[in-house]
Tab-separated table of C-alpha atoms in Angstrom:
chain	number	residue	atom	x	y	z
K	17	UNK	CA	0.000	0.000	0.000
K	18	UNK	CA	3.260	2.523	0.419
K	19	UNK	CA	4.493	1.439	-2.662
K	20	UNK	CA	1.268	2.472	-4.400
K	21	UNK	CA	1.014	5.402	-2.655
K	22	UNK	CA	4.717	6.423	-3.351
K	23	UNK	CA	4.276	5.513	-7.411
K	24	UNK	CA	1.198	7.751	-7.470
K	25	UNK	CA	2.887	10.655	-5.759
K	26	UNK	CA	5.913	9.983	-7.918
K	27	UNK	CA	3.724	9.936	-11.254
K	28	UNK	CA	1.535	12.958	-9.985
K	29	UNK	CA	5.184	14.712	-9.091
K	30	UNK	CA	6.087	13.586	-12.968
K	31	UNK	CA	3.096	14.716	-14.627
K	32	UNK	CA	3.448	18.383	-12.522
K	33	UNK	CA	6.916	18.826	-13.878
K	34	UNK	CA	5.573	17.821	-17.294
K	35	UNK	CA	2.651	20.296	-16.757
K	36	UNK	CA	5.461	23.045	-15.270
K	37	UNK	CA	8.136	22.327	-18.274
K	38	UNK	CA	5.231	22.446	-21.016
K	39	UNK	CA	4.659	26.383	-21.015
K	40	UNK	CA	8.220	26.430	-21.094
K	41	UNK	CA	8.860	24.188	-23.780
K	42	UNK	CA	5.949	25.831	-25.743
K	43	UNK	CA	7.774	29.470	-25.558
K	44	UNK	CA	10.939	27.736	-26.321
K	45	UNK	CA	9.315	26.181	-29.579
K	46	UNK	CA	7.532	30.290	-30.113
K	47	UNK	CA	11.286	31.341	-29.523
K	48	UNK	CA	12.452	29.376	-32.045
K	49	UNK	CA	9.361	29.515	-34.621
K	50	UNK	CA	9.850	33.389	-34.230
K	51	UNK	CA	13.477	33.374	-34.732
K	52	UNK	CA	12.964	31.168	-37.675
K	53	UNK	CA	10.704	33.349	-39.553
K	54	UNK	CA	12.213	36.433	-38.600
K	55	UNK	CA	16.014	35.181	-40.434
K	56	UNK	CA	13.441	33.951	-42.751
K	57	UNK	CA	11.891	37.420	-43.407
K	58	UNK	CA	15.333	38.794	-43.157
K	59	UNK	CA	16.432	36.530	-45.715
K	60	UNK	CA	13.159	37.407	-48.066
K	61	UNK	CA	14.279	40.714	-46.905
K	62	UNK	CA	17.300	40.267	-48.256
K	63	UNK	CA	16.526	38.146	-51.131
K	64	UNK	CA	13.602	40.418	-52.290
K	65	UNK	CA	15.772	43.134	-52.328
K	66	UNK	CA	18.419	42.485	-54.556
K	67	UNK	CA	14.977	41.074	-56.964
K	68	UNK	CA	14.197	44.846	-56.144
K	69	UNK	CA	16.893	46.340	-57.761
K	70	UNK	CA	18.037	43.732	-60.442
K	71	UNK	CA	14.251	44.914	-60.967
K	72	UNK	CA	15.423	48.399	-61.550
K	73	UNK	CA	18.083	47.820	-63.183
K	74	UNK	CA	16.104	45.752	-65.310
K	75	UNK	CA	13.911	48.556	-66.090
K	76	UNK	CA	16.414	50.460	-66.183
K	77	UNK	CA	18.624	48.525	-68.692
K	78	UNK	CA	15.359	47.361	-70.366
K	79	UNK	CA	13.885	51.183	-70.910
K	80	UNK	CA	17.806	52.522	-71.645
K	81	UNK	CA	17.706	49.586	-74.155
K	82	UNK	CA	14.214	50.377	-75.825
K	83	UNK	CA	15.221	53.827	-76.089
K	84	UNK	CA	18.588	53.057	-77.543
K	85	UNK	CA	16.586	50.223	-79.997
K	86	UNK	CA	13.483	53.077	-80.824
K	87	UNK	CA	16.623	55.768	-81.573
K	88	UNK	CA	18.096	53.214	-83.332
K	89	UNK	CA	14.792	52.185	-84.950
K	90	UNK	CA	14.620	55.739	-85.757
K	91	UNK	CA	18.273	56.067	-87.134
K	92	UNK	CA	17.883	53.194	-89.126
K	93	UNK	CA	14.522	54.572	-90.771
K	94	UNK	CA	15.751	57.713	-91.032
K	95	UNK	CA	18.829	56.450	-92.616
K	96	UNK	CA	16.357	53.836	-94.797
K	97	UNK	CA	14.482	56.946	-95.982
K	98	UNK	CA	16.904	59.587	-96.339
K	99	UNK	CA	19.112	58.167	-98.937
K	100	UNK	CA	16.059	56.827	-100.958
K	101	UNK	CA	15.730	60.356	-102.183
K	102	UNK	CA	19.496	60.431	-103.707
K	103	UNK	CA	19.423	56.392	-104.523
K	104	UNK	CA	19.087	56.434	-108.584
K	105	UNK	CA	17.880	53.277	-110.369
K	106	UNK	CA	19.870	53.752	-113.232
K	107	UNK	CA	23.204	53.601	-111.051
K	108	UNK	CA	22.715	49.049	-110.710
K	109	UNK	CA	24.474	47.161	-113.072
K	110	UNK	CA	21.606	45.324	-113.242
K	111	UNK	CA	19.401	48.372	-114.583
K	112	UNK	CA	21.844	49.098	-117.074
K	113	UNK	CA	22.354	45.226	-118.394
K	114	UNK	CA	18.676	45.535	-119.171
K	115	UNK	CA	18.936	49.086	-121.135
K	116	UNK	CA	21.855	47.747	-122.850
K	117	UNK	CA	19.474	44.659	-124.004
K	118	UNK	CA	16.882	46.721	-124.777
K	119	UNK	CA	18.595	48.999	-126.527
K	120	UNK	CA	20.685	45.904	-128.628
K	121	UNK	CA	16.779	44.616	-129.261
K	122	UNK	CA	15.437	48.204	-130.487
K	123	UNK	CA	18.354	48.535	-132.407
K	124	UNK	CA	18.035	44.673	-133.851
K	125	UNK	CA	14.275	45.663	-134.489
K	126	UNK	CA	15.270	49.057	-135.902
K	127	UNK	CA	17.977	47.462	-138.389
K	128	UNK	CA	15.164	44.340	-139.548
K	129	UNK	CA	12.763	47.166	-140.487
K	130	UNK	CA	14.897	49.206	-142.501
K	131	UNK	CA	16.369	45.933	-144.097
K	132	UNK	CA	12.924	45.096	-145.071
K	133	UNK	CA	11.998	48.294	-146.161
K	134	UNK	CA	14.989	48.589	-148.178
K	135	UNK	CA	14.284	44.945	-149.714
K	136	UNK	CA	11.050	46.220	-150.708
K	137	UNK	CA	11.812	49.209	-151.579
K	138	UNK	CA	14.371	47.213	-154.237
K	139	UNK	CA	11.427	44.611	-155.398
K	140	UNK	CA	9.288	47.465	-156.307
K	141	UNK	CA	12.418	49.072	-158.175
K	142	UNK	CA	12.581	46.200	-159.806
K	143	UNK	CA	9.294	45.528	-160.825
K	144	UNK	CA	8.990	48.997	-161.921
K	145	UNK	CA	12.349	48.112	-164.089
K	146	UNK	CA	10.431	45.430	-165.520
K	147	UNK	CA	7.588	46.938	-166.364
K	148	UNK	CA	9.339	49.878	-168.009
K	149	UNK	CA	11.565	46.969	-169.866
K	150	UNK	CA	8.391	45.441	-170.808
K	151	UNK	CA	6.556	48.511	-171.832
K	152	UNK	CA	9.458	49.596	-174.046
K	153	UNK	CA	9.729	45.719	-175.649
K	154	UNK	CA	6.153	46.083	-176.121
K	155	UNK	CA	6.584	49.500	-178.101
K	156	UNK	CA	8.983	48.097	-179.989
K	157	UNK	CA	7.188	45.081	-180.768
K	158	UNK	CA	4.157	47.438	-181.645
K	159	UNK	CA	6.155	49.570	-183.665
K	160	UNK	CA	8.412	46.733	-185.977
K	161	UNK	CA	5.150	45.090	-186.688
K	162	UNK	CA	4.034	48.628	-187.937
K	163	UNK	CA	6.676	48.970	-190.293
K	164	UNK	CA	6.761	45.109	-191.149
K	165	UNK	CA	3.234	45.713	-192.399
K	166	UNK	CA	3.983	49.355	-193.854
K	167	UNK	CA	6.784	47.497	-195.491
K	168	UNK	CA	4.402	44.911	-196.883
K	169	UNK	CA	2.157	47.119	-198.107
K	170	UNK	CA	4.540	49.003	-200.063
K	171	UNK	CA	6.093	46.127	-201.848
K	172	UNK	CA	2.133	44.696	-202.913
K	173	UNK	CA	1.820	48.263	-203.961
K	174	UNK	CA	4.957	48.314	-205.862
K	175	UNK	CA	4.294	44.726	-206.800
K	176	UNK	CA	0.625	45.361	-208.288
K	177	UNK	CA	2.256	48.821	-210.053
K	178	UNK	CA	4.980	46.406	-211.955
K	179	UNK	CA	2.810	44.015	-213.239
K	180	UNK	CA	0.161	46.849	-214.445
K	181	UNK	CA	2.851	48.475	-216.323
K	182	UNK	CA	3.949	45.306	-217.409
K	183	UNK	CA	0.390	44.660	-218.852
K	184	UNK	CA	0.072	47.925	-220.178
K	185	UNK	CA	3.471	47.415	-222.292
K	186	UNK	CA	2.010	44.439	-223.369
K	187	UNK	CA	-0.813	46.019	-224.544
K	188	UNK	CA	1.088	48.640	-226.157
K	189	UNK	CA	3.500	46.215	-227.818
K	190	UNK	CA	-0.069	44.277	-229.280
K	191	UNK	CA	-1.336	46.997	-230.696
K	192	UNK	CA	1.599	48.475	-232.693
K	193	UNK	CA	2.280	44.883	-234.309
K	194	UNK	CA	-1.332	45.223	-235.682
């Protein structure tokens, strides 16, 4: 029955220190939970900080670069535009290698047209040489045929004269032998 009675007032001694170091322990554990997440805010502190400024600096750098890429935007379409107005078409090689051609194929054309003018312009020579040859043949044709027949003529006229003289001697020579 002492034993008993010395366990219990051993256990009830127990569970009052437990009871006593509890509040104690549970401040501890605030202690500790408080000095946790105030290195922890100092650390976010710390940490969010520097994100701060590279935040800055990132505007910073990022508006400092925008500006420099909109003035260089700018420069390059101001330089895009500006020499537009003194860039001349006719300065490429490749502008002039198609006014050479097409100055070689006007030239080609120009040359086949007068060639063919000047062909035809010696065909109708030539027919008109023909013709004229032709005409004049033909007049002379015309005209030796005249005289062949004028010719003609005059010998049956000379012909028919003979032969009435000739019958008229006759006669002649008839009557003075009677």
């Amino acid at each position: 029955m002492k034993d008993y009675n010395a366990d219990h007032a051993a256990a009830a001694a127990a569970a009052a220190a437990a009871a006593a170091a509890a509040p104690a322990a549970a401040a501890a554990a605030a202690a500790a939970t408080a000095t946790s997440s105030a290195s922890s805010f100092s650390l976010g502190a710390s940490f969010a900080a520097p994100s701060a400024h590279s935040l800055l600096t990132n505007n910073s750098s990022s508006s400092s670069s925008n500006s420099s890429s909109s003035s260089s935007s700018n420069s390059s379409s101001s330089s895009s535009t500006s020499p537009r107005a003194f860039f001349s078409p006719s300065s490429s090689p490749h502008y002039q290698q198609q006014q050479q051609q097409q100055q070689q194929q006007q030239q080609q054309l120009h040359s086949a047209a007068t060639l063919q003018q000047q062909q035809q312009q010696q065909q109708q020579q030539q027919q008109q040489q023909q013709q004229q040859h032709e005409a004049v043949a033909a007049r002379a044709a015309s005209a030796w045929r005249e005289e062949h027949k004028q010719q003609q003529q005059q010998q049956q006229q000379q012909q028919q004269q003979q032969q009435q003289q000739q019958q008229q001697q006759q006669q002649l020579d008839v009557s003075v032998l009677f």
